[in-house]
């Protein structure tokens, strides 16, 4: 069940919301929480009923094991519990990849095949590993089964994150028991976030995807793209994944808020970052937090000297890449980001500074675009073909429509031309890239449209960051940031209704489209 | 919520009020659809009905085929944008027991994900019976997704009428060419010379492919023989290696539908195109028709069936 589907928006969500609020007001909170957990299991089972037992097995297995883990003791049990999660993930996500590589290396045929990836397994496994680690560290008490189950399965985050930390969720579940009034303000803000996320997904991200995907497919089919097309494909995907993931994160936050539950922020205008270090503080923030707390720091972090720090960074990014998908292209993507981070840290260590702040923005985006090509390409040869085209190694032809301009400039004899079969679609795609690029580079984060409202678990930290950023970058981020107090006026309420209506029309006129992060 | 509800209600009322009116686009297509249906109904049976989009309408001469094979042949080329569901539904109403339906759908119809705007626009005008037979969920989607351009086009039609002249067609349903030469100017030819090959693929989950599957099932019940052939398209050497043709052929073969001719029979150079990659000029139509007739002549089992009225 997709967030951007009729069945979710018109049937599932209204029923779950009604049931939750009726149960919370008429009976008591535990029943409401149980309803929410059961609804979330239904949501998961609706994807593929075969994997519901796996999710339940994972939850019950981890919950039972966590009962017996004593802080600082029962090391063997703790190791067994972590291994249990890693083995599940390894089997369902990486077995095919492993077998493919064994076959490639040895030439032998391994009979085991057709292991289907259960949706969301990377997310619910990481969420529970963090819980187990903290349980062993003594940082958390044992919750009740219903609250634990809801923490893992709560449908807004179950499929594609954010990767929640039990501390920030359990406290909310427990606080909710003392609260009985309906938080209308949070509900309205949640609805706004849902509406904005829907528009971002179905209008912007999907339009960019329908432009970029055929270009990547053509490269995968062996066509050497013209440089203009290769850059268009790379930029199209750069912006598609931005708006797709941003949309998902906002919809997840919005949906949770409609139940009065706050999530941590997962996405904070990452293409406005002026360095790769900054980029990773803004992109998939809960994954960065998980990798920092449960991998980078245990590996030694920056405590063992600069060389070890670089090695640790590279390990974290390579594993982060592999987490996204069982393919060497993802590993390379992680490796590229590891390399970028190493260069960035080295640069900072030398105390160097760029002469103009916008150059940092440009270089960061360029580095990210280059890495996304590998991330999106089906395989290395496809990525290599696109890189060759981007590097002008497959010619420098321009669209036929540029001929008159080049003739006017006296350059027509030096440059070739190409024609896209569907001229209108090509130029509409370029227009989407231009518009979406301006929004990504200069638009203010949607989360800042609700001043004075608590919408995230890490609100205070974020506001501190935003304030510091505003002082530092007065030229950026404010160009399109004039919309304040969005939920405060009646006009805004009408606008949100119309935005939802627009989204519903687009949902019904386009093919179903999953969020890109669902495949991870 | 009130504004969302009002917008939804207003939209549905607008669709209900304006839906049955013709739009500029649907008026032209519907006139052609109804004319071809009328001609096909009055044609003698058993007949060969060549079904497809404008690639059939502007690419095959049913009259010439009829003459060379000595059997009744009707051109039932409608508009690819209306989708295979609509085209085949209209075909069902003119096919009789013993007839032969030859499918020549444009390549992109084997790989669609959603019905096009044209499909809904046209069906709301001259296919309301077809729409009424669709599942409720599909009808809701259709009503919600109707583009406003289609509604404005209805208003334009109501004020201005149909600005396009309907092309004249023969009793076999063939377009009568006003000029034997191509409509393409030099700049169009220059563009098409730079075109890249299309992606030829078959998506088994495509709604259009599913409609073809359902039609073949219906034809078996109705004692209508189904054949398939390749649509006209611009030739590219890369097509020699394309796997999509095999996938399309396999799809039909698995359903017990023989393929007539080879993909290359329907591929032409720029000089034989009229305006798009699927439309041929008079010389192109003649060339394509000769090849298709020859391929059918090589299937005496088919032509004999058309010659035996007792079938």
Short mmCIF file of N, CA, C and O in Angstrom, two decimals, chain A residues 330-426:
data_model
loop_
_atom_site.label_atom_id
_atom_site.label_comp_id
_atom_site.label_asym_id
_atom_site.label_seq_id
_atom_site.Cartn_x
_atom_site.Cartn_y
_atom_site.Cartn_z
N UNK A 330 26.43 -0.03 -5.44
CA UNK A 330 26.17 0.67 -4.18
C UNK A 330 27.44 0.78 -3.34
O UNK A 330 27.66 1.77 -2.65
N UNK A 331 28.25 -0.26 -3.41
CA UNK A 331 29.51 -0.23 -2.66
C UNK A 331 30.40 0.89 -3.22
O UNK A 331 31.01 1.66 -2.47
N UNK A 332 30.43 0.99 -4.55
CA UNK A 332 31.24 2.05 -5.16
C UNK A 332 30.71 3.42 -4.77
O UNK A 332 31.48 4.34 -4.48
N UNK A 333 29.40 3.53 -4.75
CA UNK A 333 28.78 4.81 -4.34
C UNK A 333 29.23 5.16 -2.91
O UNK A 333 29.64 6.29 -2.65
N UNK A 334 29.18 4.17 -2.03
CA UNK A 334 29.63 4.40 -0.66
C UNK A 334 31.12 4.75 -0.64
O UNK A 334 31.53 5.66 0.09
N UNK A 335 31.89 4.05 -1.46
CA UNK A 335 33.33 4.32 -1.52
C UNK A 335 33.61 5.73 -2.00
O UNK A 335 34.51 6.42 -1.47
N UNK A 336 32.86 6.18 -3.00
CA UNK A 336 33.05 7.55 -3.49
C UNK A 336 32.77 8.56 -2.37
O UNK A 336 33.55 9.51 -2.18
N UNK A 337 31.68 8.33 -1.64
CA UNK A 337 31.37 9.25 -0.54
C UNK A 337 32.41 9.16 0.57
O UNK A 337 32.74 10.16 1.21
N UNK A 338 32.93 7.94 0.79
CA UNK A 338 34.01 7.79 1.78
C UNK A 338 35.22 8.62 1.36
O UNK A 338 35.81 9.34 2.17
N UNK A 339 35.52 8.55 0.07
CA UNK A 339 36.66 9.31 -0.46
C UNK A 339 36.41 10.82 -0.32
O UNK A 339 37.28 11.58 0.12
N UNK A 340 35.20 11.22 -0.68
CA UNK A 340 34.85 12.64 -0.54
C UNK A 340 35.03 13.11 0.91
O UNK A 340 35.57 14.18 1.17
N UNK A 341 34.55 12.28 1.84
CA UNK A 341 34.64 12.67 3.25
C UNK A 341 36.10 12.75 3.70
O UNK A 341 36.48 13.64 4.46
N UNK A 342 36.91 11.81 3.20
CA UNK A 342 38.33 11.84 3.56
C UNK A 342 38.98 13.12 3.06
O UNK A 342 39.74 13.78 3.77
N UNK A 343 38.65 13.49 1.81
CA UNK A 343 39.22 14.72 1.24
C UNK A 343 38.74 15.93 2.04
O UNK A 343 39.52 16.82 2.39
N UNK A 344 37.45 15.92 2.36
CA UNK A 344 36.87 17.04 3.10
C UNK A 344 37.52 17.20 4.48
O UNK A 344 37.89 18.30 4.89
N UNK A 345 37.69 16.07 5.17
CA UNK A 345 38.33 16.15 6.50
C UNK A 345 39.79 16.58 6.38
O UNK A 345 40.29 17.37 7.19
N UNK A 346 40.46 16.06 5.35
CA UNK A 346 41.86 16.45 5.13
C UNK A 346 41.96 17.94 4.84
O UNK A 346 42.84 18.64 5.37
N UNK A 347 41.04 18.41 4.03
CA UNK A 347 40.99 19.83 3.67
C UNK A 347 40.82 20.69 4.93
O UNK A 347 41.52 21.68 5.15
N UNK A 348 39.87 20.28 5.76
CA UNK A 348 39.62 21.03 7.00
C UNK A 348 40.84 21.00 7.92
O UNK A 348 41.17 21.98 8.58
N UNK A 349 41.48 19.83 7.96
CA UNK A 349 42.64 19.67 8.84
C UNK A 349 43.78 20.61 8.44
O UNK A 349 44.50 21.12 9.28
N UNK A 350 43.87 20.83 7.11
CA UNK A 350 44.91 21.73 6.61
C UNK A 350 44.52 23.20 6.80
O UNK A 350 45.29 24.11 6.50
N UNK A 351 43.26 23.41 7.26
CA UNK A 351 42.80 24.78 7.50
C UNK A 351 42.53 25.56 6.23
O UNK A 351 42.55 26.79 6.24
N UNK A 352 42.26 24.84 5.12
CA UNK A 352 42.03 25.53 3.85
C UNK A 352 40.57 26.02 3.78
O UNK A 352 39.69 25.45 4.40
N UNK A 353 40.36 27.05 2.98
CA UNK A 353 39.00 27.58 2.79
C UNK A 353 38.78 27.90 1.34
O UNK A 353 39.71 28.34 0.64
N UNK A 354 37.56 27.73 0.87
CA UNK A 354 37.25 28.09 -0.51
C UNK A 354 37.07 29.60 -0.59
O UNK A 354 36.57 30.22 0.35
N UNK A 355 37.46 30.20 -1.73
CA UNK A 355 37.36 31.66 -1.81
C UNK A 355 35.92 32.17 -1.79
O UNK A 355 35.66 33.26 -1.27
N UNK A 356 34.98 31.40 -2.35
CA UNK A 356 33.58 31.85 -2.38
C UNK A 356 32.69 30.75 -1.82
O UNK A 356 32.83 29.58 -2.20
N UNK A 357 31.74 31.11 -0.97
CA UNK A 357 30.87 30.07 -0.39
C UNK A 357 30.10 29.29 -1.45
O UNK A 357 29.90 28.08 -1.31
N UNK A 358 29.68 29.97 -2.53
CA UNK A 358 28.88 29.26 -3.53
C UNK A 358 29.67 28.17 -4.24
O UNK A 358 29.11 27.23 -4.79
N UNK A 359 31.02 28.32 -4.21
CA UNK A 359 31.85 27.29 -4.84
C UNK A 359 31.73 25.96 -4.09
O UNK A 359 31.72 24.88 -4.68
N UNK A 360 31.60 26.06 -2.77
CA UNK A 360 31.40 24.86 -1.95
C UNK A 360 30.10 24.17 -2.32
O UNK A 360 30.03 22.95 -2.45
N UNK A 361 29.06 25.00 -2.50
CA UNK A 361 27.75 24.47 -2.88
C UNK A 361 27.84 23.74 -4.23
O UNK A 361 27.34 22.62 -4.39
N UNK A 362 28.53 24.38 -5.15
CA UNK A 362 28.66 23.82 -6.51
C UNK A 362 29.46 22.52 -6.49
O UNK A 362 29.05 21.51 -7.07
N UNK A 363 30.59 22.54 -5.80
CA UNK A 363 31.46 21.35 -5.76
C UNK A 363 30.77 20.19 -5.04
O UNK A 363 30.88 19.04 -5.46
N UNK A 364 30.05 20.52 -3.96
CA UNK A 364 29.34 19.47 -3.22
C UNK A 364 28.31 18.82 -4.12
O UNK A 364 28.21 17.58 -4.20
N UNK A 365 27.53 19.66 -4.82
CA UNK A 365 26.50 19.10 -5.71
C UNK A 365 27.12 18.29 -6.83
O UNK A 365 26.60 17.24 -7.21
N UNK A 366 28.22 18.79 -7.36
CA UNK A 366 28.89 18.08 -8.45
C UNK A 366 29.35 16.69 -7.98
O UNK A 366 29.14 15.67 -8.66
N UNK A 367 29.95 16.66 -6.80
CA UNK A 367 30.43 15.38 -6.26
C UNK A 367 29.25 14.43 -6.02
O UNK A 367 29.32 13.23 -6.34
N UNK A 368 28.17 14.97 -5.51
CA UNK A 368 27.00 14.13 -5.21
C UNK A 368 26.39 13.61 -6.52
O UNK A 368 26.02 12.44 -6.62
N UNK A 369 26.32 14.47 -7.54
CA UNK A 369 25.76 14.06 -8.84
C UNK A 369 26.59 12.90 -9.40
O UNK A 369 26.05 11.90 -9.87
N UNK A 370 27.90 13.06 -9.37
CA UNK A 370 28.78 12.02 -9.93
C UNK A 370 28.56 10.69 -9.21
O UNK A 370 28.47 9.63 -9.82
N UNK A 371 28.41 10.76 -7.90
CA UNK A 371 28.20 9.52 -7.15
C UNK A 371 26.81 8.92 -7.44
O UNK A 371 26.66 7.69 -7.51
N UNK A 372 25.80 9.77 -7.63
CA UNK A 372 24.45 9.24 -7.89
C UNK A 372 24.40 8.43 -9.19
O UNK A 372 23.58 7.53 -9.33
N UNK A 373 25.25 8.75 -10.14
CA UNK A 373 25.24 8.00 -11.41
C UNK A 373 25.49 6.52 -11.14
O UNK A 373 24.79 5.64 -11.63
N UNK A 374 26.48 6.25 -10.32
CA UNK A 374 26.79 4.86 -9.96
C UNK A 374 25.65 4.23 -9.18
O UNK A 374 25.30 3.07 -9.36
N UNK A 375 25.09 5.03 -8.29
CA UNK A 375 23.99 4.56 -7.43
C UNK A 375 22.79 4.14 -8.28
O UNK A 375 22.14 3.15 -8.00
N UNK A 376 22.50 4.93 -9.32
CA UNK A 376 21.31 4.69 -10.14
C UNK A 376 21.53 3.64 -11.24
O UNK A 376 20.60 2.91 -11.60
N UNK A 377 22.77 3.57 -11.75
CA UNK A 377 23.02 2.70 -12.90
C UNK A 377 22.82 1.23 -12.51
O UNK A 377 23.08 0.83 -11.38
N UNK A 378 22.36 0.45 -13.49
CA UNK A 378 22.10 -0.97 -13.23
C UNK A 378 23.38 -1.74 -12.95
O UNK A 378 23.38 -2.73 -12.23
N UNK A 379 24.47 -1.30 -13.58
CA UNK A 379 25.73 -2.02 -13.44
C UNK A 379 26.89 -1.09 -13.78
O UNK A 379 26.67 0.05 -14.20
N UNK A 380 28.10 -1.58 -13.60
CA UNK A 380 29.28 -0.74 -13.85
C UNK A 380 29.37 -0.28 -15.31
O UNK A 380 29.66 0.89 -15.55
N UNK A 381 29.18 -1.19 -16.30
CA UNK A 381 29.30 -0.71 -17.68
C UNK A 381 28.35 0.46 -17.99
O UNK A 381 28.73 1.39 -18.70
N UNK A 382 27.13 0.41 -17.43
CA UNK A 382 26.19 1.51 -17.67
C UNK A 382 26.72 2.80 -17.04
O UNK A 382 26.70 3.87 -17.66
N UNK A 383 27.17 2.68 -15.79
CA UNK A 383 27.71 3.87 -15.11
C UNK A 383 28.89 4.43 -15.90
O UNK A 383 28.99 5.64 -16.12
N UNK A 384 29.75 3.53 -16.35
CA UNK A 384 30.95 3.96 -17.08
C UNK A 384 30.56 4.65 -18.39
O UNK A 384 31.14 5.68 -18.76
N UNK A 385 29.56 4.11 -19.05
CA UNK A 385 29.11 4.70 -20.31
C UNK A 385 28.60 6.12 -20.07
O UNK A 385 28.89 7.05 -20.84
N UNK A 386 27.84 6.31 -18.98
CA UNK A 386 27.31 7.65 -18.68
C UNK A 386 28.45 8.59 -18.29
O UNK A 386 28.49 9.75 -18.71
N UNK A 387 29.39 8.08 -17.50
CA UNK A 387 30.54 8.92 -17.13
C UNK A 387 31.31 9.36 -18.37
O UNK A 387 31.74 10.50 -18.48
N UNK A 388 31.48 8.44 -19.31
CA UNK A 388 32.21 8.78 -20.54
C UNK A 388 31.48 9.89 -21.29
O UNK A 388 32.09 10.82 -21.79
N UNK A 389 30.15 9.76 -21.35
CA UNK A 389 29.38 10.78 -22.04
C UNK A 389 29.47 12.12 -21.31
O UNK A 389 29.62 13.17 -21.94
N UNK A 390 29.40 12.07 -19.99
CA UNK A 390 29.47 13.31 -19.21
C UNK A 390 30.83 13.99 -19.40
O UNK A 390 30.95 15.21 -19.35
N UNK A 391 31.85 13.16 -19.62
CA UNK A 391 33.21 13.70 -19.81
C UNK A 391 33.47 14.07 -21.28
O UNK A 391 34.62 14.22 -21.69
N UNK A 392 32.40 14.17 -22.07
CA UNK A 392 32.46 14.57 -23.49
C UNK A 392 33.23 13.56 -24.34
O UNK A 392 33.73 13.91 -25.41
N UNK A 393 33.35 12.33 -23.86
CA UNK A 393 34.09 11.33 -24.64
C UNK A 393 33.22 10.66 -25.70
O UNK A 393 33.70 9.86 -26.49
N UNK A 394 31.91 10.93 -25.67
CA UNK A 394 31.02 10.39 -26.70
C UNK A 394 30.47 11.51 -27.58
O UNK A 394 29.34 11.44 -28.06
N UNK A 395 31.25 12.54 -27.77
CA UNK A 395 30.82 13.63 -28.65
C UNK A 395 30.23 14.79 -27.89
O UNK A 395 29.95 14.71 -26.69
N UNK A 396 30.09 15.90 -28.62
CA UNK A 396 29.62 17.13 -27.98
C UNK A 396 28.40 17.68 -28.72
O UNK A 396 28.21 18.88 -28.79
N UNK A 397 27.62 16.80 -29.30
CA UNK A 397 26.47 17.27 -30.09
C UNK A 397 25.44 17.97 -29.21
O UNK A 397 25.30 17.66 -28.02
N UNK A 398 24.75 18.91 -29.84
CA UNK A 398 23.71 19.66 -29.13
C UNK A 398 22.36 19.37 -29.79
O UNK A 398 22.31 18.90 -30.93
N UNK A 399 21.26 19.66 -29.08
CA UNK A 399 19.95 19.43 -29.69
C UNK A 399 19.80 20.23 -30.99
O UNK A 399 20.32 21.35 -31.10
N UNK A 400 19.10 19.66 -31.92
CA UNK A 400 18.93 20.29 -33.24
C UNK A 400 18.36 21.70 -33.12
O UNK A 400 18.67 22.58 -33.93
N UNK A 401 17.55 21.90 -32.09
CA UNK A 401 16.90 23.21 -31.92
C UNK A 401 17.90 24.31 -31.61
O UNK A 401 17.58 25.50 -31.73
N UNK A 402 19.14 23.93 -31.21
CA UNK A 402 20.15 24.95 -30.90
C UNK A 402 20.88 25.41 -32.15
O UNK A 402 21.75 26.28 -32.09
N UNK A 403 20.52 24.82 -33.29
CA UNK A 403 21.28 25.10 -34.52
C UNK A 403 21.28 26.58 -34.89
O UNK A 403 22.32 27.14 -35.20
N UNK A 404 20.11 27.19 -34.81
CA UNK A 404 20.03 28.60 -35.23
C UNK A 404 20.92 29.49 -34.36
O UNK A 404 21.58 30.40 -34.84
N UNK A 405 20.91 29.19 -33.08
CA UNK A 405 21.74 29.98 -32.16
C UNK A 405 23.22 29.79 -32.50
O UNK A 405 23.99 30.76 -32.56
N UNK A 406 23.62 28.54 -32.76
CA UNK A 406 25.03 28.28 -33.06
C UNK A 406 25.42 28.88 -34.41
O UNK A 406 26.55 29.38 -34.56
N UNK A 407 24.47 28.86 -35.34
CA UNK A 407 24.77 29.50 -36.64
C UNK A 407 24.99 30.99 -36.43
O UNK A 407 25.90 31.59 -36.99
N UNK A 408 24.15 31.57 -35.59
CA UNK A 408 24.27 33.00 -35.29
C UNK A 408 25.63 33.29 -34.65
O UNK A 408 26.26 34.31 -34.92
N UNK A 409 26.08 32.37 -33.81
CA UNK A 409 27.37 32.56 -33.13
C UNK A 409 28.56 32.12 -34.00
O UNK A 409 29.70 32.24 -33.59
N UNK A 410 28.26 31.60 -35.15
CA UNK A 410 29.33 31.17 -36.06
C UNK A 410 30.00 29.87 -35.64
O UNK A 410 31.16 29.62 -35.97
N UNK A 411 29.30 29.06 -34.86
CA UNK A 411 29.91 27.82 -34.35
C UNK A 411 29.31 26.57 -34.98
O UNK A 411 29.63 25.45 -34.56
N UNK A 412 28.44 26.76 -35.96
CA UNK A 412 27.67 25.61 -36.43
C UNK A 412 28.53 24.51 -37.05
O UNK A 412 28.21 23.34 -36.94
N UNK A 413 29.63 24.89 -37.67
CA UNK A 413 30.45 23.88 -38.33
C UNK A 413 31.20 22.99 -37.36
O UNK A 413 31.66 21.91 -37.71
N UNK A 414 31.36 23.43 -36.11
CA UNK A 414 32.22 22.70 -35.17
C UNK A 414 31.45 21.72 -34.28
O UNK A 414 32.04 20.90 -33.58
N UNK A 415 30.15 21.85 -34.27
CA UNK A 415 29.35 21.03 -33.34
C UNK A 415 28.29 20.25 -34.10
O UNK A 415 27.65 20.79 -35.00
N UNK A 416 28.12 18.99 -33.71
CA UNK A 416 27.08 18.18 -34.33
C UNK A 416 25.74 18.37 -33.62
O UNK A 416 25.65 19.07 -32.61
N UNK A 417 24.72 17.75 -34.17
CA UNK A 417 23.39 17.89 -33.59
C UNK A 417 22.77 16.52 -33.37
O UNK A 417 23.10 15.56 -34.06
N UNK A 418 21.85 16.47 -32.42
CA UNK A 418 21.06 15.26 -32.26
C UNK A 418 19.60 15.67 -32.09
O UNK A 418 19.30 16.83 -31.80
N UNK A 419 18.71 14.71 -32.32
CA UNK A 419 17.27 14.98 -32.15
C UNK A 419 16.66 13.88 -31.30
O UNK A 419 16.87 12.71 -31.56
N UNK A 420 15.93 14.28 -30.28
CA UNK A 420 15.21 13.31 -29.47
C UNK A 420 13.90 12.96 -30.16
O UNK A 420 13.22 13.86 -30.71
N UNK A 421 13.52 11.69 -30.12
CA UNK A 421 12.28 11.27 -30.80
C UNK A 421 11.07 12.04 -30.28
O UNK A 421 10.19 12.38 -31.03
N UNK A 422 11.06 12.28 -28.99
CA UNK A 422 9.94 13.04 -28.43
C UNK A 422 10.47 14.38 -27.95
O UNK A 422 10.96 14.52 -26.83
N UNK A 423 10.41 15.36 -28.84
CA UNK A 423 10.99 16.67 -28.56
C UNK A 423 10.31 17.34 -27.36
O UNK A 423 10.97 17.89 -26.49
N UNK A 424 8.96 17.29 -27.33
CA UNK A 424 8.23 17.97 -26.25
C UNK A 424 8.64 17.39 -24.89
O UNK A 424 8.93 18.13 -23.95
N UNK A 425 8.68 16.05 -24.80
CA UNK A 425 9.01 15.41 -23.52
C UNK A 425 10.42 15.81 -23.07
O UNK A 425 10.67 16.02 -21.89
N UNK A 426 11.34 15.93 -24.03
CA UNK A 426 12.72 16.29 -23.70
C UNK A 426 12.78 17.70 -23.09
O UNK A 426 13.37 17.90 -22.03
#
